[in-house]
CSV table of C-alpha atoms in Angstrom, one decimal:
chain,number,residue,atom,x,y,z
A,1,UNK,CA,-46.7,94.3,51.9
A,2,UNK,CA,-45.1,91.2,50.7
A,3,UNK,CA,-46.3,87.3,50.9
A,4,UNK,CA,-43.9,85.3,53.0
A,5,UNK,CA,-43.3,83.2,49.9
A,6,UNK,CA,-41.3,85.7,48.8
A,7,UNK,CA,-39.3,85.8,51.8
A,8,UNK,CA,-36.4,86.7,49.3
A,9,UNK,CA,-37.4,89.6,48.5
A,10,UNK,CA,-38.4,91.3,52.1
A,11,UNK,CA,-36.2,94.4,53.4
A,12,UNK,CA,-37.9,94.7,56.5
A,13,UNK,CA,-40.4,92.8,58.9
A,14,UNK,CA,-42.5,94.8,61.4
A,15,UNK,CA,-43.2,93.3,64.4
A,16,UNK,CA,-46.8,94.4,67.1
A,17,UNK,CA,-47.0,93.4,70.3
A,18,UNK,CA,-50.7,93.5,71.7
A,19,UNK,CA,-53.2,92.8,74.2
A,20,UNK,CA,-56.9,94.0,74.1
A,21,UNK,CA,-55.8,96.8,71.9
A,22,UNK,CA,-58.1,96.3,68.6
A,23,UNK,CA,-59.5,99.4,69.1
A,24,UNK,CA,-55.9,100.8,68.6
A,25,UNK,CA,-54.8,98.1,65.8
A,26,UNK,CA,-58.5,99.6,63.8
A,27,UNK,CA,-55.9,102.6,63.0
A,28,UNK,CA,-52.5,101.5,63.0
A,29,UNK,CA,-53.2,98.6,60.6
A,30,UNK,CA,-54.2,100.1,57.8
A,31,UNK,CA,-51.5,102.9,58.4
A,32,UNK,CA,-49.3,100.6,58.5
A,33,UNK,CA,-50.4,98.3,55.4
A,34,UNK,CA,-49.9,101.3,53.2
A,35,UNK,CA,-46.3,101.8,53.7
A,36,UNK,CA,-44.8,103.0,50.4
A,37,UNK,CA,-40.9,102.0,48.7
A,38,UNK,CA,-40.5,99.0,50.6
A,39,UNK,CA,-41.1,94.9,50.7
A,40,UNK,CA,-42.2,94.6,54.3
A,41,UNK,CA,-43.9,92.1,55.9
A,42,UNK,CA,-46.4,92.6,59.4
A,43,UNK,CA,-46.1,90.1,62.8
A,44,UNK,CA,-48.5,91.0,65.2
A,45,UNK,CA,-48.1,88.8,68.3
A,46,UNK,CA,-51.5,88.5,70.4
A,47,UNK,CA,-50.8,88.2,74.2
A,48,UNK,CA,-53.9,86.4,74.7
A,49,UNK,CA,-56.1,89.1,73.9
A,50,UNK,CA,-60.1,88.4,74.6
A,51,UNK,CA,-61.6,91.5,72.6
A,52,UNK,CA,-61.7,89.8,69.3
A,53,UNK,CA,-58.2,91.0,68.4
A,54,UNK,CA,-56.9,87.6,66.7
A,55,UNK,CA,-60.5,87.5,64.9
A,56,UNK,CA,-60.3,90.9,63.4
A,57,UNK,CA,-57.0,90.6,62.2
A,58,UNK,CA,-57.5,86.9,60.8
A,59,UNK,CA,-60.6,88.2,59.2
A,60,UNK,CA,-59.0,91.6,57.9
A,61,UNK,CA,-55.2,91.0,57.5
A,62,UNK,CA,-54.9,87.6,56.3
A,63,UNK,CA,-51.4,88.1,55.0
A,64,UNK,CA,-50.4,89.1,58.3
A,65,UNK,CA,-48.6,86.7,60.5
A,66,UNK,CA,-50.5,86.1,63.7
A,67,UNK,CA,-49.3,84.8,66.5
A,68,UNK,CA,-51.8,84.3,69.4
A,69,UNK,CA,-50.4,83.4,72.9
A,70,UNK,CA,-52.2,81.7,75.1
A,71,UNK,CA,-51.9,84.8,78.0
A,72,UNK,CA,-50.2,88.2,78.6
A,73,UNK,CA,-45.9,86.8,78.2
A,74,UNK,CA,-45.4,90.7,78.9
A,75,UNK,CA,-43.9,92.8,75.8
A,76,UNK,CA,-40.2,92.3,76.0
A,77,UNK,CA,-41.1,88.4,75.9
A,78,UNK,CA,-43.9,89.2,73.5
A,79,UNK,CA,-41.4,90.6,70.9
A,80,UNK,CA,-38.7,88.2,71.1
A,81,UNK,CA,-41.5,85.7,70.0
A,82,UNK,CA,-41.8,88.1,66.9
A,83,UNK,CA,-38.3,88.2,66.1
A,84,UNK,CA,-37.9,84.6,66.2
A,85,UNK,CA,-40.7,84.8,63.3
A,86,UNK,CA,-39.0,87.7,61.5
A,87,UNK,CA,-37.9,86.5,58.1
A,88,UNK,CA,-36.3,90.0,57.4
A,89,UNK,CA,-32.5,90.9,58.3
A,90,UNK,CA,-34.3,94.5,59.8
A,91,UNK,CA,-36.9,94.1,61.9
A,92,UNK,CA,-39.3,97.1,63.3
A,93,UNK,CA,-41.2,97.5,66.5
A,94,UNK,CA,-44.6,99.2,66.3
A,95,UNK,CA,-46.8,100.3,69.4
A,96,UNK,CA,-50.2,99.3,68.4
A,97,UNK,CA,-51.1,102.6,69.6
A,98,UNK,CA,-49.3,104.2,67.1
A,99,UNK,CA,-49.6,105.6,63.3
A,100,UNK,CA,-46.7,105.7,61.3
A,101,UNK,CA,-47.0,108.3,58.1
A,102,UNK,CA,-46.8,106.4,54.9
A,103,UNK,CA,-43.0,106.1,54.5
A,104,UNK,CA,-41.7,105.5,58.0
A,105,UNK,CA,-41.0,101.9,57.3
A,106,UNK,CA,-38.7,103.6,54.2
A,107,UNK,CA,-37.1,105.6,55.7
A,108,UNK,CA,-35.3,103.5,58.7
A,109,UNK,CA,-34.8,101.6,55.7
A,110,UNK,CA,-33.0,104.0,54.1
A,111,UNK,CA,-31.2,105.0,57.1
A,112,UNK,CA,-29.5,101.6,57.8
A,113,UNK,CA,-28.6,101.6,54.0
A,114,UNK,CA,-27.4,104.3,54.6
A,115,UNK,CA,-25.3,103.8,58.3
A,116,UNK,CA,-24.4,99.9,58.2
A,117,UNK,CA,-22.4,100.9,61.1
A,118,UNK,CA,-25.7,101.6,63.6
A,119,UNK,CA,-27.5,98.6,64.6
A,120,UNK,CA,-30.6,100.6,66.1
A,121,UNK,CA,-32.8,103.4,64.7
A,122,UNK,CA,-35.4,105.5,66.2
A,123,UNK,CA,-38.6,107.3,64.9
A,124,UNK,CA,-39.6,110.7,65.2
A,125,UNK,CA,-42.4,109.9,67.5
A,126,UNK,CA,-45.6,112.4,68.1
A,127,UNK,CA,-48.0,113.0,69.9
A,128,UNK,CA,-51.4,112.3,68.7
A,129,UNK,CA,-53.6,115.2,69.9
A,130,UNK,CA,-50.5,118.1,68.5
A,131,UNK,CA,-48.4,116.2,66.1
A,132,UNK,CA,-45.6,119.0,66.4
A,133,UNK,CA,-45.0,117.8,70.1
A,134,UNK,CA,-42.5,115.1,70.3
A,135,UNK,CA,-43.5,112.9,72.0
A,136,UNK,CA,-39.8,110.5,71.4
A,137,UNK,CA,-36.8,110.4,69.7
A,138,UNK,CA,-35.1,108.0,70.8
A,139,UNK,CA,-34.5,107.1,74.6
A,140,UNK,CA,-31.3,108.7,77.1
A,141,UNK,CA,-30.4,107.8,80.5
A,142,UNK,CA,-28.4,109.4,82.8
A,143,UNK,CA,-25.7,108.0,85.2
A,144,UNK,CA,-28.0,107.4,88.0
A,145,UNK,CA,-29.8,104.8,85.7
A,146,UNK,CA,-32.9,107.3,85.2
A,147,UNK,CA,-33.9,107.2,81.9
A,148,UNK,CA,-36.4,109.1,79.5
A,149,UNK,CA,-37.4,109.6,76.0
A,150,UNK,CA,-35.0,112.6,74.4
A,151,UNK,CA,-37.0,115.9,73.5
A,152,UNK,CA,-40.2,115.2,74.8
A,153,UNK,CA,-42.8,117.7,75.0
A,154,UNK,CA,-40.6,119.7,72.8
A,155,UNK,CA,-41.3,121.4,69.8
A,156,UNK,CA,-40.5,119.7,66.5
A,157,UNK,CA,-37.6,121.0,65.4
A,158,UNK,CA,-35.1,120.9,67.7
A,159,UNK,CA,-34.4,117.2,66.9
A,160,UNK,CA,-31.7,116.8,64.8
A,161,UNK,CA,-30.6,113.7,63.0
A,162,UNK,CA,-27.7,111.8,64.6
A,163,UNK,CA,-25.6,109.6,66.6
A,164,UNK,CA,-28.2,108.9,70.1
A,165,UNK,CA,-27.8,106.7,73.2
A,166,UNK,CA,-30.9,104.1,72.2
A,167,UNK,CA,-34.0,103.4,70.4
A,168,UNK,CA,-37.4,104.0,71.9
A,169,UNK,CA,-39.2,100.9,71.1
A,170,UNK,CA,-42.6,102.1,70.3
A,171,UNK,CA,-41.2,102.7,66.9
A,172,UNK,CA,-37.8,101.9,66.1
A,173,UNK,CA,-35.7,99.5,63.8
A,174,UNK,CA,-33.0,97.1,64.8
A,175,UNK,CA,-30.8,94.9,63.1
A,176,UNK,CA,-31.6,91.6,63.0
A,177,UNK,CA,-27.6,91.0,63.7
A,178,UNK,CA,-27.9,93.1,66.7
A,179,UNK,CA,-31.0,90.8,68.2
A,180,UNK,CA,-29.6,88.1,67.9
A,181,UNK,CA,-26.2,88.9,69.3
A,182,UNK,CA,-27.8,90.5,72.7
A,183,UNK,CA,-30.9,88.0,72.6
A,184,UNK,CA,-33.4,90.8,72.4
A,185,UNK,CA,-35.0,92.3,75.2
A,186,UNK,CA,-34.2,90.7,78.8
A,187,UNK,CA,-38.0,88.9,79.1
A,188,UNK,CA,-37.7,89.2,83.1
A,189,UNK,CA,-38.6,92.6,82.2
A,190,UNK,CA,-41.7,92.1,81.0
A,191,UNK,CA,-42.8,95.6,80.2
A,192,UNK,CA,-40.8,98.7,80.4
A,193,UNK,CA,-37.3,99.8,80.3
A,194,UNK,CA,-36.6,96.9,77.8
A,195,UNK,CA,-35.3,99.1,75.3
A,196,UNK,CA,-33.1,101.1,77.7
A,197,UNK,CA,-31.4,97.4,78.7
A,198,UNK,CA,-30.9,96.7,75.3
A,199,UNK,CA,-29.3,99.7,74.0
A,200,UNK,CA,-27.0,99.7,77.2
A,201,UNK,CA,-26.3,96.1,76.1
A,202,UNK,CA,-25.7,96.7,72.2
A,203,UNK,CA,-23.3,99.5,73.3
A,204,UNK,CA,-21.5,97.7,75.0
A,205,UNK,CA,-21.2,95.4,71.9
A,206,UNK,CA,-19.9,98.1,70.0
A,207,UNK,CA,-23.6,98.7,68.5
A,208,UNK,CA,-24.7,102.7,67.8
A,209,UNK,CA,-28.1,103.9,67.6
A,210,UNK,CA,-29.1,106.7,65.5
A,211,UNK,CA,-32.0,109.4,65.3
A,212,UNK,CA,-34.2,109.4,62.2
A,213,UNK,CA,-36.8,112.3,62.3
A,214,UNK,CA,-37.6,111.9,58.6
A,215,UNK,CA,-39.2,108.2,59.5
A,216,UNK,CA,-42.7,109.7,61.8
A,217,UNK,CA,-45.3,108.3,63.9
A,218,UNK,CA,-48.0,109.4,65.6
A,219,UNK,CA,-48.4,108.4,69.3
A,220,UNK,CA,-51.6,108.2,71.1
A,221,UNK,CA,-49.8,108.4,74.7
A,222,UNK,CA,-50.7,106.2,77.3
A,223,UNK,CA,-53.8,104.7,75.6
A,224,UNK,CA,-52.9,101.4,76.5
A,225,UNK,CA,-51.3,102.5,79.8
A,226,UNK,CA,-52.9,104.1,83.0
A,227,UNK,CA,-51.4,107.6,84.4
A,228,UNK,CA,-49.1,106.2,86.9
A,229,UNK,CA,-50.9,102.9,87.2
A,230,UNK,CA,-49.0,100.9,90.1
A,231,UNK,CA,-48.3,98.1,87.7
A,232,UNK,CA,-46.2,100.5,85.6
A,233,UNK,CA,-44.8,102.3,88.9
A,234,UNK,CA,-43.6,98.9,90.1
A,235,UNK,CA,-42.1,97.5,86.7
A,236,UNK,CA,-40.4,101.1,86.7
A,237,UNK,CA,-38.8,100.8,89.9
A,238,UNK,CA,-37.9,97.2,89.4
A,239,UNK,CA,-36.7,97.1,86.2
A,240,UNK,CA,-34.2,100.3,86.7
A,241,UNK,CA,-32.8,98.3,89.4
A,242,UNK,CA,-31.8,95.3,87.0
A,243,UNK,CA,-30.7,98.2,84.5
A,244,UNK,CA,-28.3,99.9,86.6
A,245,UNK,CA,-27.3,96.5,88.1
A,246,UNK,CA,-26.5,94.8,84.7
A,247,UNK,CA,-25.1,97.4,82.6
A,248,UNK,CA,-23.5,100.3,84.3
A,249,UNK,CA,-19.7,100.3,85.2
A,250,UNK,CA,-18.4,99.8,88.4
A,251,UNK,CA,-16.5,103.0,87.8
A,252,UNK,CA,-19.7,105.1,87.3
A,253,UNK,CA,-21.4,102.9,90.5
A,254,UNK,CA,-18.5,103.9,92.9
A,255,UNK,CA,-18.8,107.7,91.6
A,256,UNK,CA,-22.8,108.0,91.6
A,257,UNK,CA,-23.9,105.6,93.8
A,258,UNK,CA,-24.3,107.8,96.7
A,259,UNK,CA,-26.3,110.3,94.5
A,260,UNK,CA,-28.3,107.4,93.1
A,261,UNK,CA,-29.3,106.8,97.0
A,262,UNK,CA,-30.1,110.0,98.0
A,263,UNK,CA,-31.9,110.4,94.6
A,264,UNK,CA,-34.3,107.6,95.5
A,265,UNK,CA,-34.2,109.1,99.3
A,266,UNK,CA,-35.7,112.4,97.8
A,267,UNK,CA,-38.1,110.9,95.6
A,268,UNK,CA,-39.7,107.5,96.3
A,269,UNK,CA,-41.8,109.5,99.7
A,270,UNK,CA,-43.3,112.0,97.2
A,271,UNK,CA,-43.8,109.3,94.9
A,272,UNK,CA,-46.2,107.4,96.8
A,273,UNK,CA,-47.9,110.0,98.5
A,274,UNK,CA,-48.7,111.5,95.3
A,275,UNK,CA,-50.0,108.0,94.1
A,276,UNK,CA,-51.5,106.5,97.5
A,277,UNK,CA,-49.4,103.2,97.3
A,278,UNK,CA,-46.6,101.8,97.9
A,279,UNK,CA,-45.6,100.7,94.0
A,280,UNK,CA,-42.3,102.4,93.9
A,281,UNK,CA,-40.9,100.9,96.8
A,282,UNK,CA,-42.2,97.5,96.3
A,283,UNK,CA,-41.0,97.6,92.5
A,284,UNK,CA,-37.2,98.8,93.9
A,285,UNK,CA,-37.6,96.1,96.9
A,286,UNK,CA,-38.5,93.3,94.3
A,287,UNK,CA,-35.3,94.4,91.7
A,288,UNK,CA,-32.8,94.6,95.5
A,289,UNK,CA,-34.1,91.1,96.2
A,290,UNK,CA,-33.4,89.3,92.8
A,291,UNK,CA,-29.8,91.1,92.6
A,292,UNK,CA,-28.4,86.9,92.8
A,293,UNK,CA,-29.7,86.4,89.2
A,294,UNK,CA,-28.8,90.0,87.6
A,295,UNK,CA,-25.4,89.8,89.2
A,296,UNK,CA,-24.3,87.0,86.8
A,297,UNK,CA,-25.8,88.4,84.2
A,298,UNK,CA,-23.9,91.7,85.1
A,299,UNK,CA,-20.8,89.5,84.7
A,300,UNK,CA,-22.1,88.0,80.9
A,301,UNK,CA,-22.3,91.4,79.9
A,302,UNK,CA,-19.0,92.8,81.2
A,303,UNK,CA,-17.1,89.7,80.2
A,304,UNK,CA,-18.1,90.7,76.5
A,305,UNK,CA,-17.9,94.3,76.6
A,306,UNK,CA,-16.0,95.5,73.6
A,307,UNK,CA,-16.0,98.9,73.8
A,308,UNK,CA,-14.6,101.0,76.9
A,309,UNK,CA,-17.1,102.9,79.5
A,310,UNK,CA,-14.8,106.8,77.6
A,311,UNK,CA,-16.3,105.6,74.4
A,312,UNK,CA,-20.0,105.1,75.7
A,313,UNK,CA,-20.1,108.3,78.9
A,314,UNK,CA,-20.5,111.2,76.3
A,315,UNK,CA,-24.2,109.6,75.2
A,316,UNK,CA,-25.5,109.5,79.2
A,317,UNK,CA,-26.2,112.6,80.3
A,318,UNK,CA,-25.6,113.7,84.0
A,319,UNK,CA,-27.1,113.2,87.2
A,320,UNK,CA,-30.6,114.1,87.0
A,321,UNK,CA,-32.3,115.6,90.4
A,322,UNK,CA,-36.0,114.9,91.3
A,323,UNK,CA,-37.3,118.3,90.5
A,324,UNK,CA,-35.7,117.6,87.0
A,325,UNK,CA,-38.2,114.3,87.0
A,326,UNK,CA,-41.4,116.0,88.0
A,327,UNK,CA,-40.7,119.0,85.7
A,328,UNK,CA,-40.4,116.7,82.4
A,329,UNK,CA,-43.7,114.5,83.8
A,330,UNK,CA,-45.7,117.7,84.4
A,331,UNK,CA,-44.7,119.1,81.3
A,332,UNK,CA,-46.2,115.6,79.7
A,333,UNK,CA,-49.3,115.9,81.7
A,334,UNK,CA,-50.3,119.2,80.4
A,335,UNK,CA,-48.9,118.3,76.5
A,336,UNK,CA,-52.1,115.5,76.7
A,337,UNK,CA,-54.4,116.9,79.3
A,338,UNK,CA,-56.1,118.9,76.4
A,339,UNK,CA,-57.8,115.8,74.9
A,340,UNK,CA,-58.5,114.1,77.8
A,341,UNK,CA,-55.9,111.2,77.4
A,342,UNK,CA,-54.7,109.6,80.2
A,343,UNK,CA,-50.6,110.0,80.7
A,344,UNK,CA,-47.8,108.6,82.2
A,345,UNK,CA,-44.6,109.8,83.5
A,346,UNK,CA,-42.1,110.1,80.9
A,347,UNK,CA,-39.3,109.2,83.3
A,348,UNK,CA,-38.1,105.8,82.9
C-alpha cells in the first residue's frame, strides 16, 4: 500500500463505504492491506459509524484515508465522497463485508491494461460459507428494469471472462474517466441499484463493462443487510422505478411496458404478504411520485446518448416472469441458510 506522497506512483485507489461494520472491516482490512503487484492506496468513508469504527481504523490503519461523515449520506453518496478523494485514475469499490484473495486488486488492474476500451470491471464474487458458489459476477437486467447479479448461486465455473452488461459494486473497478463523465452513482439513490443506474448510464456513453473471474472475493451475504428488511424492499421498489425511468428507451417502454405492469400486478401482492408490510408498494409509490425530477434527468441522459439502444439490447436479457424472481431468491436462501446467515433477495 502506497503513502499518498507518492500519489505518482499509485495504479489504483480502493474505496469502503461503511456504517457500524468494524466487525466486518476486522477481516477485510487486513485482506485487503496485503494486496500483492500493485501501488494501491485504501479510502474508507465512515457514514457516521458509532461502534468505534473511525477509532479502530485511525488506531490500526494510519495510512489509510479516513473520511468520517457526520451521519449515514447512504452508499451511493458515501462513494462519490470517496472518489472525489481518489488520487488514482482506477478506483475500486469494496463491500466492507467482503475479502478479496491477495491479488484481486491486480488483477482488475491488469484487466484495464489490458482492455483500455472497458470503463468498468467486475469481480468474481463468492460466497463466504461455499467459496465455489458465486455469489456475483457482475450485474444484468432485463427489459422490464428487473435486475440481478449474473450466475448467482451457480457453480464456479460457468463464468467465463468477457464483455457483461455492468459491474456489481461490492467489488468492482471503474475508470476514474468513466466517474467523472456520469458523476458516479445517482446519490438520490442512496442504497441499492446504484450500480445498475450507472452501468445503464456509462452504456449509454459508449462505456463497456467486463467480467474478471481471475480478480476473487469472498462475500459474507447480507451481513450488513437484513433478509428482506423493508428498508431494502422499499429502496428496491423505488429505485427500479428511477432506473427504468431514466435509462431505458422509449422504444423498449412502448414494447414492455404493459408486461412491466402486469409483472408488478403478479408480484407486489405476494410480496407483501410474504413480508407483512406494505414496503414494495410504498418504495414503487414513492419512485411514481418523484417521476417530475427523474424525467429531466431522463432527458440529460438521452440528449447525450452516444451509442444506439441495437448496440446496447443484446447485454439485457428478456422479460423475466415472477416465478423466474422467486426461483433465483429461493435458490439464494438455501445457498446461505446452512451457516445461519441472514439473506436477501438477489433480484434487484
Amino acid at each position: 500500500m502506497a503513502d499518498r506522497k507518492v500519489s505518482g506512483t499509485l495504479e489504483a485507489s480502493v474505496v469502503i463505504v461503511t456504517w457500524n461494520g468494524l466487525r466486518h472491516l476486522r477481516r477485510c482490512l487486513p485482506a485487503l492491506a496485503d494486496q500483492t503487484g500493485v501501488e494501491f492506496e485504501i479510502i474508507v468513508v465512515d457514514n457516521g459509524s458509532t461502534d468505534g469504527t473511525a477509532e479502530w481504523i485511525a488506531e490500526t490503519y494510519p495510512r489509510t484515508v479516513l473520511e468520517r461523515l457526520d451521519s449515514n449520506h447512504g452508499f451511493a453518496e458515501a462513494n462519490n465522497i470517496g472518489f472525489a478523494l481518489a488520487q488514482a485514475q482506477l478506483i475500486a469499490t469494496l463491500n466492507n463485508d467482503a475479502v478479496p484473495d491477495p491479488d484481486w486488486l491486480h488483477k482488475l488492474v491488469q484487466a484495464a491494461y489490458e482492455h483500455p476500451d472497458a470503463g468498468s470491471f467486475a469481480s468474481r464474487i463468492v460466497l463466504d460459507r461455499d467459496p465455489n458458489i458465486i455469489d456475483s459476477a457482475g450485474v444484468v437486467t432485463d427489459v422490464l428494469g428487473i435486475a440481478w447479479d449474473r450466475h448467482n448461486t451457480e457453480p464456479v465455473g460457468v463464468d467465463a471472462a468477457g464483455e457483461i452488461f455492468g459491474a456489481c459494486a461490492g467489488a468492482a473497478l471503474y475508470r476514474k474517466a468513466l466517474l467523472d463523465e456520469t458523476g458516479g452513482f445517482d446519490p438520490a439513490f442512496f442504497a441499492y441499484l446504484e450500480d445498475v443506474d450507472l452501468a445503464w448510464r456509462a452504456r449509454w456513453l459508449g462505456w463497456t463493462a467486463r467480467y474478471v473471474p481471475e480478480a476473487r472475493v469472498v462475500h459474507a451475504h447480507s451481513a450488513t443487510g437484513t433478509e428482506e428488511s423493508p428498508f431494502k424492499t422499499f429502496h428496491l421498489g423505488r429505485n427500479k422505478v428511477w432506473t427504468i425511468a431514466k435509462n431505458h428507451p422509449t422504444r423498449a417502454l412502448a414494447l414492455f411496458g404493459p408486461l412491466l405492469v402486469a409483472y408488478d400486478l403478479a408480484s407486489l401482492p405476494i410480496t407483501m404478504a410474504r413480508q407483512r408490510n406494505l414496503a414494495a408498494l410504498r418504495g414503487r409509490l414513492a419512485g411514481l411520485r418523484s417521476l417530475g425530477p427523474i424525467l429531466k434527468q431522463r432527458k440529460r441522459v438521452a440528449a447525450r446518448r452516444r451509442v444506439p439502444w441495437e448496440d446496447v439490447r443484446p447485454l439485457v436479457a428478456g422479460p423475466s416472469w415472477p416465478w423466474d424472481v422467486w426461483r433465483r431468491q429461493r435458490r439464494l436462501r438455501q445457498a446461505v441458510a446452512a451457516d445461519g446467515s441472514p439473506s436477501t433477495p438477489n433480484a434487484r
